[in-house]
Amino acid sequence: MCSHRSSCPGPDTRPAHVVAARPEQGWSLLCDGTIVFDDSGELLPDGRAVAPRRDCVHTGRLTIAA
């Protein structure tokens, strides 16, 4: 799946790159087999799910400065 010259980085590291993006569906496939979602959640290649980080979830509320 991956075309890195050396072995692809593991799913617990961040250097993996996007090999397929589906922004209209809200997800991207990384070269290490991890699926990342727009809400920052992840589905790892071994089937484990990583919950979205709450500090990254957009509430849709705007803050207006006076």
Phi, psi and omega in degrees: 000328187255145180251020175299144177293319171267179181295150182295143178297151180291164182292348179267008177241167185257353184287356180298147181248161182285129176251340176209130179237135176231071184299331179292339177256351175086026179213161176220146177259127178267162183295341179270006178093357179282139173255124178250140182252156181301334180275008179082004174284162181219152170240114184280159182302333180275004177096351179288144178256140175248120182294151177299146175283130183292335180284352181254350184284128180278134181270345182084357179269142177257144173253125182251125178280142180280000000 
